Amino acid sequence: MNESKHWADKYAEQIVEKKPDKEKYLVKSGITPSGVVHAGNFREIITQNFVHKAIKKRGEKSTYLYFWDDYDRFRKVPKGVDKSWEKYIGLPVTETPDPWKCHESYAEHFKSEVNEELKRLNINELEFKSASEEYKKGTFTELIKKALENQDKIREILNRYREEPHGEEWIPIRVYCEECGKDTTESKYLGEYELEYKCDCGEKSVLNFKKNPGNAKLPWRVDWPMQWSKYDVDFESSGKEHQASGGSVDTAIPISKEIFNQEPPIQPMYEFISIKGQKEKMSSSKGNVIRIKELLEVYEPNVALYLYTTKINKAFEIAFDEEIVNIYNRFDRAEKSYFEDGDENEARRYELSMKEIPEQQPQRIPFGFCSTIAQVSKDKEKRKNILKRTGHLKNPSEKDIELALKRIELAGNWIEKYASEKYKYKIKEKIPKSVEDINEEILKIYEKAAEEIEKGKNGQEIQQFIYETAKEKEIPIGKTFKAGYQLILGKKQGPRLGPFLTTLEENFVVKRLKRKG
Ligand SMILES: [Zn+2]
Ligand SMILES: [Zn+2]
């Protein structure tokens, strides 16, 4: 296998080599819609999407099945939900009412959130299935029967890892009571699709899950390998909690092989994601989660996806501090690699993070500079003019301008919500007093620079002009630039000076550099 390949391509290669004659490959992901699906959970969805894309790039067909594990029970009342929801514990999440009253059920509420997030990320090739619908349609009837017929073997496999082994009475099924709807039941398999059960509510009955499908659900550790078998899954990565020793991967593999005669999918572990500056991993119960929606207030969707193309077994941080400037720069460089035959792996990372590759290489404005423009003006037209004046874009297309304006908007959000003081500035309305201490020769450089601005020189050229003139006159460069910031901001630092000066209103900046106001 080619070591320099991106991991998504390596997995695609393995998948195809494993079953070279398969007509269409299947990549699967799934989640119980019972809480906020945050940027950490999204690593699975996005990882699978990369592999799905990589299979297709090889010219093979692929399905990306997104399976809602929405026939799981409502386990506990989460923070922020009324205590009275306790009465629904034990019902499937699809039968539990929506505490926020905006959807048909508790599950539907979180499903629709995930759908919104997927749209925001432009991930739209998923084929959705719902466990609760599939169970009720009888899709899994024969496989449930197989599990029940092999209950001893399943119990033995699970008990390999259990501190407290399941006793003889334990069987691999949860029955949702036909009377009260809850899974507070104990049941016994009578053979031929029949389950005798009694419920805490007093109900006693016999359920025939062939005649009357639904109501009998496999527990997660058996359900999962059953899904692999039903859909002939080729790839499904999962997080640490499943991959830990004795976790559900360890039991799913022998159950898949020995009970369902199914070769398990390729199933690497992906690492956690954390937020930069936060030690613990993101977790809904800790409340330290970032939703995709929040991520996309400051990240372009493709830049966000680019983060997820990093090594699958490597934890990464989502930065909201100044590191974000570097992340954008890295993305822009990866784009350059793609269009200009640079680093292959970076080019591939770029390709994977794009929904569609633009025909022409876009012109990008560095995020740091966008944060400057965002602070100069909130007006779109003015921002457009600034873009033209500063010389960052050369004969830009409409698309380039649109991309730049969007990035400026995101950079503005970043300044407002997360940026440190270093990135924020305020223009002094009057000439700051500290200007009196600047040496006369330096001030003359700025008078000349003002004339250059009047001549229509762009930001890069002004930067160059200040630099060259200081050098010629043998004035220290650092001191010269500090003076420029003093004139405008009344402090010794700021954004790259030349481009910054040209972001400002021309009348103002010329007057100020000539110290006339
Ligand atoms: Zn809702
Ligand atoms: Zn009941």
Short mmCIF file of N, CA and C in Angstrom, two decimals, residues 72-166:
data_model
loop_
_atom_site.label_atom_id
_atom_site.label_comp_id
_atom_site.label_asym_id
_atom_site.label_seq_id
_atom_site.Cartn_x
_atom_site.Cartn_y
_atom_site.Cartn_z
N ASP A 72 -33.94 3.09 20.30
CA ASP A 72 -33.37 2.94 21.65
C ASP A 72 -34.30 3.58 22.66
N ARG A 73 -34.13 3.17 23.91
CA ARG A 73 -35.01 3.70 24.95
C ARG A 73 -34.59 5.10 25.38
N PHE A 74 -35.55 5.86 25.83
CA PHE A 74 -35.28 7.14 26.49
C PHE A 74 -34.73 6.78 27.87
N ARG A 75 -33.43 7.09 28.09
CA ARG A 75 -32.73 6.59 29.28
C ARG A 75 -32.87 7.44 30.51
N LYS A 76 -32.68 8.75 30.28
CA LYS A 76 -32.75 9.63 31.44
C LYS A 76 -33.11 11.04 31.00
N VAL A 77 -33.62 11.79 31.95
CA VAL A 77 -34.03 13.15 31.62
C VAL A 77 -32.78 14.03 31.62
N PRO A 78 -32.45 14.62 30.47
CA PRO A 78 -31.24 15.44 30.44
C PRO A 78 -31.43 16.78 31.15
N LYS A 79 -30.32 17.41 31.43
CA LYS A 79 -30.35 18.75 32.03
C LYS A 79 -31.18 19.68 31.16
N GLY A 80 -31.93 20.52 31.78
CA GLY A 80 -32.67 21.50 31.01
C GLY A 80 -34.05 21.01 30.56
N VAL A 81 -34.34 19.74 30.81
CA VAL A 81 -35.67 19.21 30.45
C VAL A 81 -36.46 19.00 31.73
N ASP A 82 -37.75 19.30 31.63
CA ASP A 82 -38.62 19.22 32.80
C ASP A 82 -38.59 17.81 33.43
N LYS A 83 -38.54 17.81 34.78
CA LYS A 83 -38.51 16.55 35.54
C LYS A 83 -39.65 15.59 35.17
N SER A 84 -40.77 16.19 34.78
CA SER A 84 -41.94 15.35 34.48
C SER A 84 -41.68 14.38 33.33
N TRP A 85 -40.58 14.62 32.58
CA TRP A 85 -40.26 13.70 31.46
C TRP A 85 -39.81 12.33 31.98
N GLU A 86 -39.57 12.25 33.31
CA GLU A 86 -39.22 10.96 33.91
C GLU A 86 -40.24 9.88 33.57
N LYS A 87 -41.49 10.32 33.41
CA LYS A 87 -42.53 9.31 33.17
C LYS A 87 -42.37 8.62 31.81
N TYR A 88 -41.51 9.17 30.95
CA TYR A 88 -41.31 8.56 29.62
C TYR A 88 -40.12 7.62 29.58
N ILE A 89 -39.35 7.56 30.67
CA ILE A 89 -38.18 6.68 30.67
C ILE A 89 -38.61 5.24 30.38
N GLY A 90 -37.92 4.62 29.41
CA GLY A 90 -38.26 3.24 29.03
C GLY A 90 -39.01 3.18 27.72
N LEU A 91 -39.53 4.32 27.25
CA LEU A 91 -40.17 4.35 25.93
C LEU A 91 -39.08 4.50 24.87
N PRO A 92 -39.37 4.08 23.63
CA PRO A 92 -38.39 4.38 22.57
C PRO A 92 -38.29 5.90 22.39
N VAL A 93 -37.12 6.39 21.99
CA VAL A 93 -36.98 7.85 21.84
C VAL A 93 -37.93 8.42 20.78
N THR A 94 -38.37 7.55 19.86
CA THR A 94 -39.33 8.03 18.85
C THR A 94 -40.75 8.16 19.42
N GLU A 95 -40.99 7.57 20.60
CA GLU A 95 -42.32 7.67 21.22
C GLU A 95 -42.34 8.71 22.33
N THR A 96 -41.17 9.23 22.66
CA THR A 96 -41.07 10.21 23.74
C THR A 96 -41.39 11.59 23.17
N PRO A 97 -42.26 12.35 23.83
CA PRO A 97 -42.60 13.67 23.28
C PRO A 97 -41.41 14.63 23.27
N ASP A 98 -41.47 15.60 22.37
CA ASP A 98 -40.43 16.61 22.24
C ASP A 98 -40.62 17.66 23.35
N PRO A 99 -39.67 17.75 24.29
CA PRO A 99 -39.82 18.71 25.40
C PRO A 99 -39.90 20.16 24.91
N TRP A 100 -39.35 20.42 23.72
CA TRP A 100 -39.35 21.79 23.19
C TRP A 100 -40.56 22.03 22.28
N LYS A 101 -41.34 20.96 22.11
CA LYS A 101 -42.63 21.03 21.42
C LYS A 101 -42.56 21.47 19.96
N CYS A 102 -41.39 21.37 19.36
CA CYS A 102 -41.31 21.79 17.95
C CYS A 102 -41.29 20.61 16.99
N HIS A 103 -41.20 19.39 17.49
CA HIS A 103 -41.16 18.23 16.61
C HIS A 103 -42.08 17.14 17.12
N GLU A 104 -42.23 16.11 16.26
CA GLU A 104 -43.16 15.04 16.61
C GLU A 104 -42.70 14.23 17.81
N SER A 105 -41.38 14.12 17.98
CA SER A 105 -40.89 13.32 19.10
C SER A 105 -39.54 13.85 19.54
N TYR A 106 -39.11 13.28 20.65
CA TYR A 106 -37.78 13.60 21.19
C TYR A 106 -36.70 13.29 20.15
N ALA A 107 -36.81 12.11 19.52
CA ALA A 107 -35.81 11.71 18.52
C ALA A 107 -35.83 12.67 17.34
N GLU A 108 -37.04 13.00 16.89
CA GLU A 108 -37.19 13.88 15.71
C GLU A 108 -36.50 15.22 15.94
N HIS A 109 -36.58 15.71 17.16
CA HIS A 109 -35.96 17.00 17.48
C HIS A 109 -34.46 16.98 17.16
N PHE A 110 -33.78 15.94 17.62
CA PHE A 110 -32.33 15.88 17.41
C PHE A 110 -31.97 15.46 15.98
N LYS A 111 -32.85 14.64 15.38
CA LYS A 111 -32.60 14.26 13.98
C LYS A 111 -32.63 15.50 13.09
N SER A 112 -33.59 16.35 13.34
CA SER A 112 -33.69 17.53 12.47
C SER A 112 -32.50 18.47 12.69
N GLU A 113 -31.99 18.51 13.92
CA GLU A 113 -30.77 19.31 14.15
C GLU A 113 -29.60 18.78 13.34
N VAL A 114 -29.43 17.46 13.34
CA VAL A 114 -28.32 16.87 12.58
C VAL A 114 -28.50 17.18 11.08
N ASN A 115 -29.74 17.06 10.61
CA ASN A 115 -29.99 17.35 9.20
C ASN A 115 -29.61 18.78 8.84
N GLU A 116 -29.93 19.70 9.72
CA GLU A 116 -29.56 21.10 9.48
C GLU A 116 -28.03 21.25 9.41
N GLU A 117 -27.36 20.60 10.35
CA GLU A 117 -25.89 20.71 10.39
C GLU A 117 -25.27 20.11 9.13
N LEU A 118 -25.84 18.98 8.68
CA LEU A 118 -25.31 18.35 7.47
C LEU A 118 -25.44 19.29 6.28
N LYS A 119 -26.59 19.96 6.21
CA LYS A 119 -26.78 20.92 5.11
C LYS A 119 -25.74 22.01 5.18
N ARG A 120 -25.49 22.51 6.38
CA ARG A 120 -24.50 23.58 6.53
C ARG A 120 -23.13 23.14 6.04
N LEU A 121 -22.81 21.85 6.23
CA LEU A 121 -21.50 21.35 5.81
C LEU A 121 -21.50 20.86 4.37
N ASN A 122 -22.64 21.00 3.68
CA ASN A 122 -22.75 20.51 2.29
C ASN A 122 -22.52 19.01 2.18
N ILE A 123 -22.88 18.25 3.20
CA ILE A 123 -22.79 16.79 3.10
C ILE A 123 -24.20 16.30 2.78
N ASN A 124 -24.39 15.80 1.57
CA ASN A 124 -25.78 15.51 1.20
C ASN A 124 -25.96 14.21 0.43
N GLU A 125 -25.02 13.28 0.61
CA GLU A 125 -25.19 12.02 -0.13
C GLU A 125 -25.61 10.88 0.79
N LEU A 126 -26.08 11.23 1.97
CA LEU A 126 -26.43 10.17 2.91
C LEU A 126 -27.79 9.57 2.58
N GLU A 127 -27.88 8.24 2.77
CA GLU A 127 -29.20 7.59 2.69
C GLU A 127 -29.61 7.25 4.10
N PHE A 128 -30.70 7.85 4.54
CA PHE A 128 -31.11 7.67 5.93
C PHE A 128 -32.04 6.47 6.08
N LYS A 129 -31.83 5.77 7.20
CA LYS A 129 -32.80 4.76 7.61
C LYS A 129 -33.03 4.94 9.10
N SER A 130 -34.25 4.59 9.51
CA SER A 130 -34.59 4.73 10.92
C SER A 130 -34.81 3.35 11.52
N ALA A 131 -34.12 3.07 12.62
CA ALA A 131 -34.26 1.76 13.27
C ALA A 131 -35.71 1.51 13.64
N SER A 132 -36.38 2.53 14.14
CA SER A 132 -37.75 2.29 14.60
C SER A 132 -38.65 1.93 13.42
N GLU A 133 -38.44 2.57 12.28
CA GLU A 133 -39.24 2.19 11.09
C GLU A 133 -38.88 0.80 10.61
N GLU A 134 -37.58 0.51 10.56
CA GLU A 134 -37.15 -0.79 10.04
C GLU A 134 -37.62 -1.93 10.94
N TYR A 135 -37.51 -1.73 12.25
CA TYR A 135 -38.00 -2.77 13.16
C TYR A 135 -39.49 -3.00 12.95
N LYS A 136 -40.23 -1.90 12.80
CA LYS A 136 -41.69 -2.04 12.66
C LYS A 136 -42.09 -2.65 11.32
N LYS A 137 -41.24 -2.46 10.31
CA LYS A 137 -41.53 -3.07 9.00
C LYS A 137 -41.19 -4.55 8.98
N GLY A 138 -40.48 -5.01 10.00
CA GLY A 138 -40.09 -6.42 10.03
C GLY A 138 -38.80 -6.72 9.27
N THR A 139 -38.04 -5.68 8.95
CA THR A 139 -36.79 -5.84 8.19
C THR A 139 -35.84 -6.84 8.85
N PHE A 140 -35.85 -6.87 10.18
CA PHE A 140 -34.84 -7.66 10.88
C PHE A 140 -35.38 -8.97 11.46
N THR A 141 -36.63 -9.31 11.14
CA THR A 141 -37.29 -10.44 11.80
C THR A 141 -36.46 -11.73 11.82
N GLU A 142 -35.93 -12.10 10.64
CA GLU A 142 -35.20 -13.38 10.58
C GLU A 142 -33.90 -13.31 11.39
N LEU A 143 -33.29 -12.12 11.38
CA LEU A 143 -32.02 -11.99 12.12
C LEU A 143 -32.27 -11.97 13.63
N ILE A 144 -33.41 -11.44 14.03
CA ILE A 144 -33.76 -11.48 15.46
C ILE A 144 -33.96 -12.94 15.88
N LYS A 145 -34.63 -13.67 15.01
CA LYS A 145 -34.87 -15.09 15.30
C LYS A 145 -33.53 -15.82 15.46
N LYS A 146 -32.62 -15.52 14.55
CA LYS A 146 -31.29 -16.14 14.61
C LYS A 146 -30.60 -15.83 15.94
N ALA A 147 -30.70 -14.58 16.36
CA ALA A 147 -30.07 -14.18 17.63
C ALA A 147 -30.70 -14.95 18.79
N LEU A 148 -32.01 -15.07 18.77
CA LEU A 148 -32.69 -15.74 19.88
C LEU A 148 -32.37 -17.24 19.89
N GLU A 149 -32.26 -17.81 18.70
CA GLU A 149 -31.91 -19.24 18.62
C GLU A 149 -30.48 -19.49 19.11
N ASN A 150 -29.66 -18.44 19.02
CA ASN A 150 -28.26 -18.57 19.45
C ASN A 150 -28.00 -17.84 20.77
N GLN A 151 -29.03 -17.76 21.57
CA GLN A 151 -28.90 -16.96 22.80
C GLN A 151 -27.77 -17.44 23.72
N ASP A 152 -27.54 -18.73 23.77
CA ASP A 152 -26.48 -19.23 24.67
C ASP A 152 -25.11 -18.76 24.21
N LYS A 153 -24.90 -18.84 22.91
CA LYS A 153 -23.62 -18.44 22.33
C LYS A 153 -23.40 -16.93 22.52
N ILE A 154 -24.45 -16.16 22.30
CA ILE A 154 -24.34 -14.71 22.45
C ILE A 154 -24.02 -14.36 23.92
N ARG A 155 -24.74 -15.01 24.81
CA ARG A 155 -24.51 -14.77 26.23
C ARG A 155 -23.06 -15.08 26.59
N GLU A 156 -22.57 -16.18 26.03
CA GLU A 156 -21.18 -16.59 26.32
C GLU A 156 -20.19 -15.52 25.80
N ILE A 157 -20.42 -15.01 24.60
CA ILE A 157 -19.52 -13.99 24.04
C ILE A 157 -19.55 -12.72 24.90
N LEU A 158 -20.74 -12.27 25.27
CA LEU A 158 -20.84 -11.05 26.07
C LEU A 158 -20.22 -11.24 27.45
N ASN A 159 -20.40 -12.43 28.00
CA ASN A 159 -19.89 -12.69 29.35
C ASN A 159 -18.37 -12.73 29.43
N ARG A 160 -17.71 -12.89 28.26
CA ARG A 160 -16.25 -12.85 28.26
C ARG A 160 -15.75 -11.52 28.82
N TYR A 161 -16.56 -10.50 28.67
CA TYR A 161 -16.10 -9.16 29.07
C TYR A 161 -16.87 -8.58 30.23
N ARG A 162 -17.82 -9.33 30.77
CA ARG A 162 -18.65 -8.76 31.83
C ARG A 162 -18.12 -9.12 33.21
N GLU A 163 -18.07 -8.11 34.08
CA GLU A 163 -17.68 -8.41 35.45
C GLU A 163 -18.76 -9.24 36.12
N GLU A 164 -19.99 -8.80 35.90
CA GLU A 164 -21.12 -9.57 36.41
C GLU A 164 -21.77 -10.28 35.25
N PRO A 165 -21.51 -11.59 35.10
CA PRO A 165 -22.01 -12.26 33.90
C PRO A 165 -23.54 -12.29 33.83
N HIS A 166 -24.06 -12.27 32.61
CA HIS A 166 -25.50 -12.46 32.43
C HIS A 166 -25.84 -13.87 32.87
#
